[in-house]
Amino acid sequence: MTGSKIRHVTRFAPSPTGLMHLGHAHAALFAQRAAGPEGRFLLRIEDIDVTRCRSEFVDAIYQDLAWLGLTWETPVRRQSEHLDDYWEALEQLAARRLLYPCFCTRKEIEEEIARAGGAPHGPEGQLYPGLCRHLDGRERRDRIARGEGHAWRLDVERAAAEVGPLEWRDMSRGRQTADPLALGDVVLARKDIRTSYHLSVTLDDALQGVTLVTRGEDLMPATAIHRLLQALLELPVPEWHHHGLLLDDGGRRLAKRDAAMTLRALREAGRSSAEVRALAGFPD
Ligand code: GLU
């Protein structure tokens, strides 16, 4: 025993909204290798978005990953089976007055931004202009009682003030200062779904004992929010490793719409799994 063997719990967490492509192969192999020879590699199906996720894509994920030569622990956590867990955490935050209901439609938000002559830009576009942040308690209760559709937003300023300055560590970039305000008052429970990407991913990583979160660098801004949620909910803090994204020949990131680059298409075109692993950046 060298005592220095890498031993992480990592996960690959795809959303079954389409067939996996080379970029997903890269992310899955990256996570599996990052766990180290004695580590644990988990698979999680992020299927909270019932409007876009389909079970045939879940089957395709299992098939493609097995073909790539990956093995993972079972049972696989499927987020759609744990909506009550997410709701429980949400209720905790609501009881601490860190959330507020947001009744805005997308159109109302756009109109407000136009009226105000623009809104500050965050890494994911324009920030929520805060229309519902200052509604009084009575109006909130009345509108909810009338059955008006509403999301739940995190009052990020209040939440960040409650926990103080936060840091996190990225394996390739080192220590980072979390800036949760950069994303504005993010939605923690969508109108149509009683949770959100931010909430479910943070809770699940903690629940599953993930010690190293690996994912594409496009998701790096979200980490500040996840770090904030960990502090608010007293969850363990993992390390992160945000990796680069695979690009197509034109220098654009691969997307589920690029049919020719799906693992299924590559397989059907006669590519071997070793070739595809190499194309995904992991030659044997
Ligand atoms: N489900 C997310 C996606 O497919 C990834 C979640 C994460 O790694 O944090 O992009």
Coordinates of N, CA, C and O and ligand atoms in Angstrom, one line a residue, residues 11 13-15 46 197 201 213-215 219 226, ligand 1:
R11 N -19.4 10.7 -9.2 CA -20.7 10.3 -9.9 C -20.8 10.9 -11.3 O -20.2 11.9 -11.6
A13 N -23.9 12.1 -13.6 CA -25.3 12.5 -13.3 C -26.0 13.0 -14.6 O -26.3 14.2 -14.6
P14 N -26.2 12.2 -15.5 CA -26.9 12.7 -16.8 C -28.4 12.9 -16.6 O -29.0 12.3 -15.8
S15 N -28.9 13.8 -17.5 CA -30.3 14.0 -17.5 C -30.8 13.3 -18.8 O -30.3 13.5 -19.9
E46 N -30.7 12.2 -13.4 CA -31.3 13.5 -13.0 C -32.5 13.7 -13.9 O -32.5 14.4 -14.9
Y197 N -32.7 21.9 -10.4 CA -31.3 21.3 -10.5 C -30.5 21.6 -9.3 O -29.9 20.7 -8.7
V201 N -29.3 18.4 -6.9 CA -28.0 18.0 -7.1 C -27.2 18.1 -5.8 O -26.4 17.3 -5.4
V213 N -17.0 16.1 -6.8 CA -18.0 16.4 -7.8 C -17.2 16.7 -9.1 O -16.5 17.7 -9.1
T214 N -17.3 15.9 -10.1 CA -16.7 16.2 -11.4 C -17.8 16.6 -12.4 O -18.9 16.0 -12.4
R215 N -17.6 17.7 -13.1 CA -18.6 18.1 -14.1 C -18.0 19.1 -15.0 O -16.9 19.6 -14.8
L219 N -20.7 24.4 -15.8 CA -21.5 24.4 -14.6 C -20.8 25.1 -13.4 O -21.4 25.1 -12.3
H226 N -24.4 26.0 -4.9 CA -24.4 24.7 -4.2 C -23.6 24.8 -2.9 O -24.0 24.2 -1.9
Ligands
GLU1 N1 -27.5 16.7 -14.8 C1 -26.6 17.7 -15.2 C2 -26.4 17.6 -16.6 O1 -26.8 16.7 -17.3 C3 -25.2 17.5 -14.5 C4 -25.3 17.7 -13.0 C5 -24.0 17.9 -12.4 O2 -23.0 17.3 -12.7 O3 -23.9 18.8 -11.5 O4 -25.8 18.6 -17.2

